Structures are given as C-alpha cells and as structure tokens.
C-alpha cells in the first residue's frame, strides 16, 4: 500500500488517570490523553476530553477507539478544528515497540481541508515516541 504522511499526533497521558473494568466478558480500559499535532495539513493541540477506549474480549482481541478534537491552524493558516475517530483491532501480545495499525475518520470545519479529509482514504499507525505515543496519519494513495 502506497501512502503519504499528512499528520502526526504526539500523545501524552498520565498513567494514574487510566481506568479499567474487568469482568466475565473481558476488559475495558479508558485512557484520557492530551498532546500536540503537526504535519502538512495542520498544526495545533489535542483538546481536553480526548480519550482512547480499549476493549479486550475473552479471545484476547483488542479493539481500540480513540476520539479526539484538534484545535489549531489548517494548511491555509486559518483557525480550525479537526475531530478524529481512530479505530484499530489487534491481538495480544504485541511485540514491544511494534506499531499498531488504525483506520481514522475525520470531520473538520476547515474550508481548505474538508474536501480532502471527507473524501479520501486514510490509514493510521501508532508507534512509541520519546514522551508517549506518536499517531502517524497517512493518505492512502
């Protein structure tokens, strides 16, 4: 798959803010986070309220769904917001440092970015970073 990097989200989180529920059907983990974003289409910050919710079923399949709003400037230098829902599925255990793959969906109020973000195909990848996690978002070419 040929792809082009369009945006990186540098995720930071506080381990003490993570909450868990473990029951007979599996586990749910809620990870609130913050951070910054930069790339060729946007530069800004992760807004308060961002959260990655992960569920693990009895077969060990993990589903992650991160939902977050970015606020900053688009590629035209205009103030804007981008909402991202990033979904991924993977099985345990993952090799330490191995990337995980996601499928992002975008919504934006940016006149410059809306035609692009609302009509193209995208892929994501999460990789460990120096201060947390880096989410790399790509356009699928």
N, CA and C atoms as an extended XYZ file, in Angstrom:
423
Properties=species:S:1:pos:R:3:atomname:S:1:resname:S:1:resid:I:1 pbc="F F F"
N         0.854       -1.180        0.000 N   UNK     1
C         0.000        0.000        0.000 CA  UNK     1
C         0.896        1.239        0.000 C   UNK     1
N         0.700        2.090       -0.972 N   UNK     2
C         1.443        3.343       -1.035 CA  UNK     2
C         0.698        4.385       -0.214 C   UNK     2
N         1.451        5.152        0.589 N   UNK     3
C         0.807        6.132        1.459 CA  UNK     3
C         1.705        7.343        1.644 C   UNK     3
N         1.076        8.451        2.062 N   UNK     4
C         1.782        9.716        2.277 CA  UNK     4
C         1.439       10.229        3.672 C   UNK     4
N         2.462       10.522        4.486 N   UNK     5
C         2.256       11.050        5.830 CA  UNK     5
C         1.669       12.453        5.747 C   UNK     5
N         0.518       12.680        6.416 N   UNK     6
C        -0.104       14.005        6.390 CA  UNK     6
C        -0.131       14.678        7.757 C   UNK     6
N        -0.074       13.872        8.840 N   UNK     7
C        -0.227       14.453       10.174 CA  UNK     7
C         0.329       13.494       11.209 C   UNK     7
N         0.992       14.047       12.227 N   UNK     8
C         1.437       13.260       13.372 CA  UNK     8
C         0.824       13.857       14.630 C   UNK     8
N         0.293       12.994       15.484 N   UNK     9
C        -0.263       13.406       16.767 CA  UNK     9
C         0.657       12.842       17.845 C   UNK     9
N         1.229       13.734       18.648 N   UNK    10
C         2.155       13.353       19.707 CA  UNK    10
C         1.359       13.268       21.009 C   UNK    10
N         1.056       12.049       21.412 N   UNK    11
C         0.140       11.777       22.520 CA  UNK    11
C         0.896       11.726       23.838 C   UNK    11
N         0.354       12.416       24.837 N   UNK    12
C         0.854       12.321       26.204 CA  UNK    12
C        -0.299       11.903       27.100 C   UNK    12
N         0.008       11.123       28.126 N   UNK    13
C        -1.038       10.715       29.059 CA  UNK    13
C        -0.443       10.488       30.436 C   UNK    13
N        -1.306       10.527       31.428 N   UNK    14
C        -0.919       10.325       32.818 CA  UNK    14
C        -1.381        8.928       33.229 C   UNK    14
N        -0.458        8.008       33.513 N   UNK    15
C        -0.869        6.645       33.864 CA  UNK    15
C        -1.879        6.566       35.007 C   UNK    15
N        -1.815        7.499       35.952 N   UNK    16
C        -2.756        7.452       37.084 CA  UNK    16
C        -4.185        7.796       36.665 C   UNK    16
N        -4.386        8.371       35.479 N   UNK    17
C        -5.728        8.727       35.003 CA  UNK    17
C        -6.413        7.577       34.256 C   UNK    17
N        -5.675        6.509       33.970 N   UNK    18
C        -6.242        5.360       33.255 CA  UNK    18
C        -7.191        4.608       34.179 C   UNK    18
N        -8.379        4.272       33.657 N   UNK    19
C        -9.335        3.477       34.431 CA  UNK    19
C        -9.593        2.158       33.718 C   UNK    19
N        -9.923        1.128       34.527 N   UNK    20
C       -10.141       -0.219       33.997 CA  UNK    20
C       -11.383       -0.840       34.600 C   UNK    20
N       -12.007       -1.670       33.806 N   UNK    21
C       -13.097       -2.516       34.267 CA  UNK    21
C       -12.782       -3.914       33.755 C   UNK    21
N       -12.730       -4.881       34.667 N   UNK    22
C       -12.509       -6.268       34.282 CA  UNK    22
C       -13.695       -7.076       34.766 C   UNK    22
N       -14.305       -7.827       33.859 N   UNK    23
C       -15.480       -8.615       34.202 CA  UNK    23
C       -15.480       -9.939       33.475 C   UNK    23
N       -16.580      -10.674       33.601 N   UNK    24
C       -16.648      -12.001       32.990 CA  UNK    24
C       -16.551      -11.985       31.466 C   UNK    24
N       -16.835      -10.860       30.825 N   UNK    25
C       -16.794      -10.780       29.365 CA  UNK    25
C       -15.498      -10.240       28.802 C   UNK    25
N       -14.587       -9.795       29.673 N   UNK    26
C       -13.332       -9.225       29.201 CA  UNK    26
C       -12.963       -7.982       29.974 C   UNK    26
N       -12.307       -7.052       29.308 N   UNK    27
C       -11.778       -5.860       29.969 CA  UNK    27
C       -12.055       -4.621       29.129 C   UNK    27
N       -12.268       -3.501       29.823 N   UNK    28
C       -12.386       -2.190       29.188 CA  UNK    28
C       -11.355       -1.284       29.853 C   UNK    28
N       -10.582       -0.575       29.048 N   UNK    29
C        -9.578        0.356       29.551 CA  UNK    29
C        -9.861        1.715       28.924 C   UNK    29
N        -9.928        2.755       29.761 N   UNK    30
C       -10.174        4.114       29.293 CA  UNK    30
C        -8.922        4.949       29.568 C   UNK    30
N        -8.365        5.537       28.492 N   UNK    31
C        -7.104        6.267       28.594 CA  UNK    31
C        -7.305        7.704       28.120 C   UNK    31
N        -7.521        8.652       29.046 N   UNK    32
C        -7.596       10.057       28.630 CA  UNK    32
C        -6.199       10.538       28.207 C   UNK    32
N        -6.159       11.436       27.223 N   UNK    33
C        -4.850       11.882       26.757 CA  UNK    33
C        -4.894       13.318       26.255 C   UNK    33
N        -3.722       13.871       26.082 N   UNK    34
C        -3.537       15.198       25.505 CA  UNK    34
C        -2.420       15.118       24.487 C   UNK    34
N        -1.935       16.269       24.058 N   UNK    35
C        -0.811       16.265       23.143 CA  UNK    35
C        -0.865       17.378       22.118 C   UNK    35
N        -0.036       17.236       21.110 N   UNK    36
C         0.051       18.209       20.022 CA  UNK    36
C        -0.005       17.472       18.685 C   UNK    36
N        -0.290       18.225       17.626 N   UNK    37
C        -0.352       17.640       16.287 CA  UNK    37
C         0.341       18.571       15.307 C   UNK    37
N         1.041       17.976       14.351 N   UNK    38
C         1.653       18.785       13.304 CA  UNK    38
C         1.879       17.937       12.060 C   UNK    38
N         1.802       18.618       10.954 N   UNK    39
C         2.010       17.962        9.671 CA  UNK    39
C         1.720       18.938        8.552 C   UNK    39
N         1.681       18.440        7.329 N   UNK    40
C         1.497       19.332        6.184 CA  UNK    40
C         0.100       19.931        6.117 C   UNK    40
N        -0.892       19.327        6.787 N   UNK    41
C        -2.261       19.842        6.690 CA  UNK    41
C        -2.707       20.652        7.896 C   UNK    41
N        -1.976       20.557        9.035 N   UNK    42
C        -2.488       21.136       10.278 CA  UNK    42
C        -1.364       21.253       11.295 C   UNK    42
N        -1.544       22.221       12.215 N   UNK    43
C        -0.661       22.363       13.379 CA  UNK    43
C        -1.518       22.845       14.539 C   UNK    43
N        -1.450       22.134       15.678 N   UNK    44
C        -2.242       22.555       16.825 CA  UNK    44
C        -2.144       21.592       17.993 C   UNK    44
N        -3.183       21.621       18.829 N   UNK    45
C        -3.199       20.868       20.080 CA  UNK    45
C        -4.390       19.925       20.151 C   UNK    45
N        -4.223       18.865       20.940 N   UNK    46
C        -5.328       17.978       21.282 CA  UNK    46
C        -6.154       18.688       22.349 C   UNK    46
N        -7.456       18.794       22.145 N   UNK    47
C        -8.348       19.470       23.092 CA  UNK    47
C        -8.642       18.570       24.296 C   UNK    47
N        -8.977       19.171       25.451 N   UNK    48
C        -9.401       18.372       26.601 CA  UNK    48
C       -10.592       17.491       26.230 C   UNK    48
N       -10.648       16.316       26.842 N   UNK    49
C       -11.737       15.375       26.588 CA  UNK    49
C       -11.341       14.231       25.675 C   UNK    49
N       -10.122       14.257       25.150 N   UNK    50
C        -9.662       13.173       24.277 CA  UNK    50
C        -9.562       11.879       25.069 C   UNK    50
N        -9.977       10.772       24.456 N   UNK    51
C        -9.950        9.501       25.172 CA  UNK    51
C        -9.792        8.338       24.201 C   UNK    51
N        -8.988        7.391       24.592 N   UNK    52
C        -8.831        6.119       23.877 CA  UNK    52
C        -9.493        5.056       24.742 C   UNK    52
N       -10.527        4.409       24.219 N   UNK    53
C       -11.207        3.334       24.942 CA  UNK    53
C       -10.858        2.028       24.252 C   UNK    53
N       -10.332        1.089       25.038 N   UNK    54
C        -9.942       -0.210       24.503 CA  UNK    54
C       -10.747       -1.304       25.182 C   UNK    54
N       -11.275       -2.220       24.380 N   UNK    55
C       -11.982       -3.382       24.919 CA  UNK    55
C       -11.208       -4.627       24.503 C   UNK    55
N       -11.133       -5.584       25.424 N   UNK    56
C       -10.471       -6.857       25.149 CA  UNK    56
C       -11.475       -7.957       25.443 C   UNK    56
N       -11.803       -8.762       24.415 N   UNK    57
C       -12.776       -9.826       24.634 CA  UNK    57
C       -12.093      -11.086       25.165 C   UNK    57
N       -12.885      -12.117       25.429 N   UNK    58
C       -12.346      -13.340       26.018 CA  UNK    58
C       -11.377      -14.074       25.096 C   UNK    58
N       -11.414      -13.788       23.816 N   UNK    59
C       -10.472      -14.398       22.868 CA  UNK    59
C        -9.158      -13.624       22.794 C   UNK    59
N        -9.075      -12.494       23.515 N   UNK    60
C        -7.857      -11.686       23.515 CA  UNK    60
C        -7.788      -10.665       22.407 C   UNK    60
N        -8.870      -10.497       21.659 N   UNK    61
C        -8.882       -9.486       20.596 CA  UNK    61
C        -9.139       -8.120       21.225 C   UNK    61
N        -8.251       -7.179       20.926 N   UNK    62
C        -8.367       -5.821       21.475 CA  UNK    62
C        -8.895       -4.889       20.389 C   UNK    62
N        -9.942       -4.138       20.722 N   UNK    63
C       -10.452       -3.090       19.841 CA  UNK    63
C       -10.158       -1.761       20.517 C   UNK    63
N        -9.542       -0.847       19.801 N   UNK    64
C        -9.309        0.490       20.353 CA  UNK    64
C       -10.068        1.502       19.518 C   UNK    64
N       -10.649        2.473       20.216 N   UNK    65
C       -11.354        3.565       19.561 CA  UNK    65
C       -10.954        4.855       20.265 C   UNK    65
N       -10.132        5.646       19.595 N   UNK    66
C        -9.715        6.938       20.139 CA  UNK    66
C       -10.531        8.021       19.449 C   UNK    66
N       -11.104        8.895       20.258 N   UNK    67
C       -11.872       10.030       19.731 CA  UNK    67
C       -11.310       11.299       20.336 C   UNK    67
N       -10.988       12.251       19.443 N   UNK    68
C       -10.374       13.470       19.949 CA  UNK    68
C       -10.535       14.614       18.961 C   UNK    68
N       -10.529       15.812       19.533 N   UNK    69
C       -10.634       17.049       18.768 CA  UNK    69
C        -9.275       17.737       18.785 C   UNK    69
N        -8.879       18.227       17.617 N   UNK    70
C        -7.684       19.055       17.495 CA  UNK    70
C        -8.119       20.483       17.227 C   UNK    70
N        -7.403       21.438       17.810 N   UNK    71
C        -7.679       22.851       17.556 CA  UNK    71
C        -6.364       23.523       17.187 C   UNK    71
N        -6.373       24.265       16.071 N   UNK    72
C        -5.162       24.941       15.629 CA  UNK    72
C        -5.368       25.628       14.302 C   UNK    72
N        -4.374       25.511       13.406 N   UNK    73
C        -4.428       26.160       12.091 CA  UNK    73
C        -4.286       25.131       10.985 C   UNK    73
N        -5.091       25.311        9.938 N   UNK    74
C        -5.010       24.420        8.778 CA  UNK    74
C        -3.871       24.845        7.856 C   UNK    74
N        -3.714       24.140        6.755 N   UNK    75
C        -2.624       24.402        5.812 CA  UNK    75
C        -2.711       25.778        5.160 C   UNK    75
N        -3.894       26.408        5.212 N   UNK    76
C        -4.064       27.761        4.669 CA  UNK    76
C        -3.820       28.835        5.726 C   UNK    76
N        -3.445       28.421        6.946 N   UNK    77
C        -3.196       29.372        8.026 CA  UNK    77
C        -4.445       29.844        8.737 C   UNK    77
N        -5.572       29.197        8.496 N   UNK    78
C        -6.846       29.585        9.112 CA  UNK    78
C        -7.106       28.762       10.372 C   UNK    78
N        -7.715       29.391       11.400 N   UNK    79
C        -8.068       28.621       12.589 CA  UNK    79
C        -9.103       27.553       12.234 C   UNK    79
N        -8.950       26.380       12.825 N   UNK    80
C        -9.906       25.305       12.549 CA  UNK    80
C        -9.843       24.250       13.638 C   UNK    80
N       -10.782       23.338       13.548 N   UNK    81
C       -10.814       22.160       14.400 CA  UNK    81
C       -10.913       20.928       13.501 C   UNK    81
N       -10.314       19.852       13.961 N   UNK    82
C       -10.442       18.555       13.294 CA  UNK    82
C       -10.829       17.546       14.361 C   UNK    82
N       -11.924       16.817       14.128 N   UNK    83
C       -12.304       15.712       15.004 CA  UNK    83
C       -11.833       14.428       14.333 C   UNK    83
N       -11.188       13.567       15.120 N   UNK    84
C       -10.681       12.297       14.598 CA  UNK    84
C       -11.258       11.151       15.415 C   UNK    84
N       -11.774       10.154       14.721 N   UNK    85
C       -12.102        8.867       15.349 CA  UNK    85
C       -11.166        7.854       14.718 C   UNK    85
N       -10.365        7.221       15.556 N   UNK    86
C        -9.327        6.309       15.094 CA  UNK    86
C        -9.611        4.925       15.662 C   UNK    86
N        -9.885        3.943       14.802 N   UNK    87
C       -10.222        2.588       15.238 CA  UNK    87
C        -9.149        1.598       14.820 C   UNK    87
N        -8.896        0.626       15.699 N   UNK    88
C        -7.946       -0.433       15.388 CA  UNK    88
C        -8.307       -1.711       16.116 C   UNK    88
N        -7.879       -2.814       15.558 N   UNK    89
C        -8.092       -4.124       16.163 CA  UNK    89
C        -6.767       -4.858       16.135 C   UNK    89
N        -6.432       -5.499       17.248 N   UNK    90
C        -5.222       -6.298       17.277 CA  UNK    90
C        -5.332       -7.334       18.380 C   UNK    90
N        -4.462       -8.338       18.322 N   UNK    91
C        -4.486       -9.404       19.315 CA  UNK    91
C        -3.287       -9.266       20.228 C   UNK    91
N        -3.436       -9.789       21.402 N   UNK    92
C        -2.339       -9.779       22.369 CA  UNK    92
C        -1.475      -11.008       22.142 C   UNK    92
N        -0.223      -11.032       22.483 N   UNK    93
C         0.529       -9.838       22.838 CA  UNK    93
C         1.153       -9.199       21.598 C   UNK    93
N         1.340       -7.927       21.674 N   UNK    94
C         2.057       -7.224       20.609 CA  UNK    94
C         3.524       -7.153       21.008 C   UNK    94
N         4.387       -7.238       20.049 N   UNK    95
C         5.815       -7.119       20.325 CA  UNK    95
C         6.108       -5.713       20.846 C   UNK    95
N         6.956       -5.590       21.866 N   UNK    96
C         7.296       -4.261       22.383 CA  UNK    96
C         7.855       -3.371       21.275 C   UNK    96
N         7.320       -2.173       21.183 N   UNK    97
C         7.779       -1.217       20.186 CA  UNK    97
C         7.200       -1.410       18.800 C   UNK    97
N         6.416       -2.479       18.610 N   UNK    98
C         5.832       -2.729       17.290 CA  UNK    98
C         4.699       -1.744       17.030 C   UNK    98
N         4.568       -1.253       15.806 N   UNK    99
C         3.462       -0.344       15.502 CA  UNK    99
C         2.137       -1.096       15.452 C   UNK    99
N         1.064       -0.378       15.730 N   UNK   100
C        -0.265       -0.940       15.516 CA  UNK   100
C        -0.948       -0.104       14.450 C   UNK   100
N        -1.841       -0.716       13.719 N   UNK   101
C        -2.500       -0.070       12.580 CA  UNK   101
C        -3.916        0.362       12.944 C   UNK   101
N        -4.346        1.473       12.373 N   UNK   102
C        -5.680        2.007       12.647 CA  UNK   102
C        -6.320        2.530       11.364 C   UNK   102
N        -7.609        2.794       11.468 N   UNK   103
C        -8.354        3.426       10.377 CA  UNK   103
C        -8.969        4.710       10.934 C   UNK   103
N        -8.459        5.883       10.537 N   UNK   104
C        -9.002        7.146       11.028 CA  UNK   104
C       -10.140        7.661       10.147 C   UNK   104
N       -11.065        8.354       10.798 N   UNK   105
C       -12.130        9.091       10.118 CA  UNK   105
C       -12.055       10.526       10.613 C   UNK   105
N       -12.244       11.494        9.712 N   UNK   106
C       -12.085       12.908       10.042 CA  UNK   106
C       -13.374       13.692        9.823 C   UNK   106
N       -13.576       14.711       10.664 N   UNK   107
C       -14.566       15.768       10.458 CA  UNK   107
C       -13.836       17.072       10.735 C   UNK   107
N       -14.138       18.115        9.958 N   UNK   108
C       -13.476       19.396       10.175 CA  UNK   108
C       -14.375       20.551        9.771 C   UNK   108
N       -14.097       21.722       10.361 N   UNK   109
C       -14.776       22.952        9.954 CA  UNK   109
C       -13.899       23.777        9.014 C   UNK   109
N       -12.762       23.225        8.599 N   UNK   110
C       -11.833       23.929        7.715 CA  UNK   110
C       -12.312       23.858        6.269 C   UNK   110
N       -12.526       25.032        5.660 N   UNK   111
C       -12.918       25.074        4.248 CA  UNK   111
C       -11.820       24.493        3.359 C   UNK   111
N       -10.562       24.667        3.762 N   UNK   112
C        -9.449       24.158        2.961 CA  UNK   112
C        -9.307       22.640        3.071 C   UNK   112
N        -9.577       22.088        4.253 N   UNK   113
C        -9.332       20.662        4.474 CA  UNK   113
C       -10.540       19.764        4.257 C   UNK   113
N       -11.747       20.299        4.401 N   UNK   114
C       -12.951       19.456        4.330 CA  UNK   114
C       -13.032       18.636        3.043 C   UNK   114
N       -12.851       19.230        1.861 N   UNK   115
C       -12.958       18.418        0.643 CA  UNK   115
C       -11.952       17.259        0.617 C   UNK   115
N       -10.805       17.471        1.200 N   UNK   116
C        -9.746       16.461        1.237 CA  UNK   116
C       -10.031       15.395        2.296 C   UNK   116
N       -10.244       15.824        3.546 N   UNK   117
C       -10.414       14.876        4.649 CA  UNK   117
C       -11.714       14.086        4.570 C   UNK   117
N       -12.731       14.651        3.959 N   UNK   118
C       -14.034       13.981        3.913 CA  UNK   118
C       -14.181       13.038        2.722 C   UNK   118
N       -13.210       13.029        1.795 N   UNK   119
C       -13.395       12.238        0.569 CA  UNK   119
C       -12.274       11.246        0.268 C   UNK   119
N       -11.193       11.287        0.970 N   UNK   120
C       -10.050       10.408        0.685 CA  UNK   120
C       -10.026        9.218        1.644 C   UNK   120
N        -9.167        8.251        1.350 N   UNK   121
C        -8.950        7.095        2.230 CA  UNK   121
C        -7.684        7.346        3.048 C   UNK   121
N        -7.736        6.971        4.324 N   UNK   122
C        -6.622        7.219        5.231 CA  UNK   122
C        -6.313        5.969        6.045 C   UNK   122
N        -5.091        5.906        6.540 N   UNK   123
C        -4.648        4.831        7.421 CA  UNK   123
C        -3.824        5.460        8.530 C   UNK   123
N        -3.788        4.798        9.678 N   UNK   124
C        -3.018        5.292       10.807 CA  UNK   124
C        -2.085        4.226       11.338 C   UNK   124
N        -1.110        4.711       12.099 N   UNK   125
C        -0.131        3.816       12.699 CA  UNK   125
C         0.284        4.425       14.030 C   UNK   125
N         0.268        3.634       15.075 N   UNK   126
C         0.725        4.088       16.383 CA  UNK   126
C         2.090        3.502       16.680 C   UNK   126
N         3.017        4.359       17.080 N   UNK   127
C         4.374        3.912       17.404 CA  UNK   127
C         4.821        4.584       18.699 C   UNK   127
N         5.641        3.889       19.515 N   UNK   128
C         6.157        4.527       20.724 CA  UNK   128
C         6.997        5.738       20.363 C   UNK   128
N         6.837        6.805       21.157 N   UNK   129
C         7.618        8.017       20.958 CA  UNK   129
C         8.429        8.323       22.195 C   UNK   129
N         9.254        9.366       22.151 N   UNK   130
C        10.124        9.687       23.285 CA  UNK   130
C         9.364       10.069       24.553 C   UNK   130
N         8.162       10.625       24.410 N   UNK   131
C         7.407       11.061       25.590 CA  UNK   131
C         6.031       10.425       25.663 C   UNK   131
N         5.779        9.396       24.888 N   UNK   132
C         4.463        8.768       24.876 CA  UNK   132
C         4.272        7.978       23.602 C   UNK   132
N         3.238        8.326       22.878 N   UNK   133
C         2.868        7.612       21.669 CA  UNK   133
C         2.773        8.607       20.517 C   UNK   133
N         3.169        8.188       19.324 N   UNK   134
C         3.020        9.018       18.133 CA  UNK   134
C         2.039        8.312       17.204 C   UNK   134
N         0.949        9.011       16.860 N   UNK   135
C        -0.015        8.503       15.897 CA  UNK   135
C         0.320        9.147       14.557 C   UNK   135
N         0.691        8.338       13.594 N   UNK   136
C         1.027        8.818       12.251 CA  UNK   136
C        -0.183        8.567       11.359 C   UNK   136
N        -0.671        9.620       10.728 N   UNK   137
C        -1.848        9.523        9.868 CA  UNK   137
C        -1.428        9.735        8.420 C   UNK   137
N        -1.856        8.815        7.573 N   UNK   138
C        -1.434        8.775        6.178 CA  UNK   138
C        -2.625        8.846        5.237 C   UNK   138
N        -2.426        9.489        4.092 N   UNK   139
C        -3.364        9.355        2.988 CA  UNK   139
C        -2.964        8.100        2.224 C   UNK   139
N        -3.944        7.249        1.920 N   UNK   140
C        -3.693        6.068        1.101 CA  UNK   140
C        -3.760        6.509       -0.356 C   UNK   140
N        -2.685        6.305       -1.084 N   UNK   141
C        -2.588        6.767       -2.474 CA  UNK   141
C        -3.051        5.699       -3.455 C   UNK   141
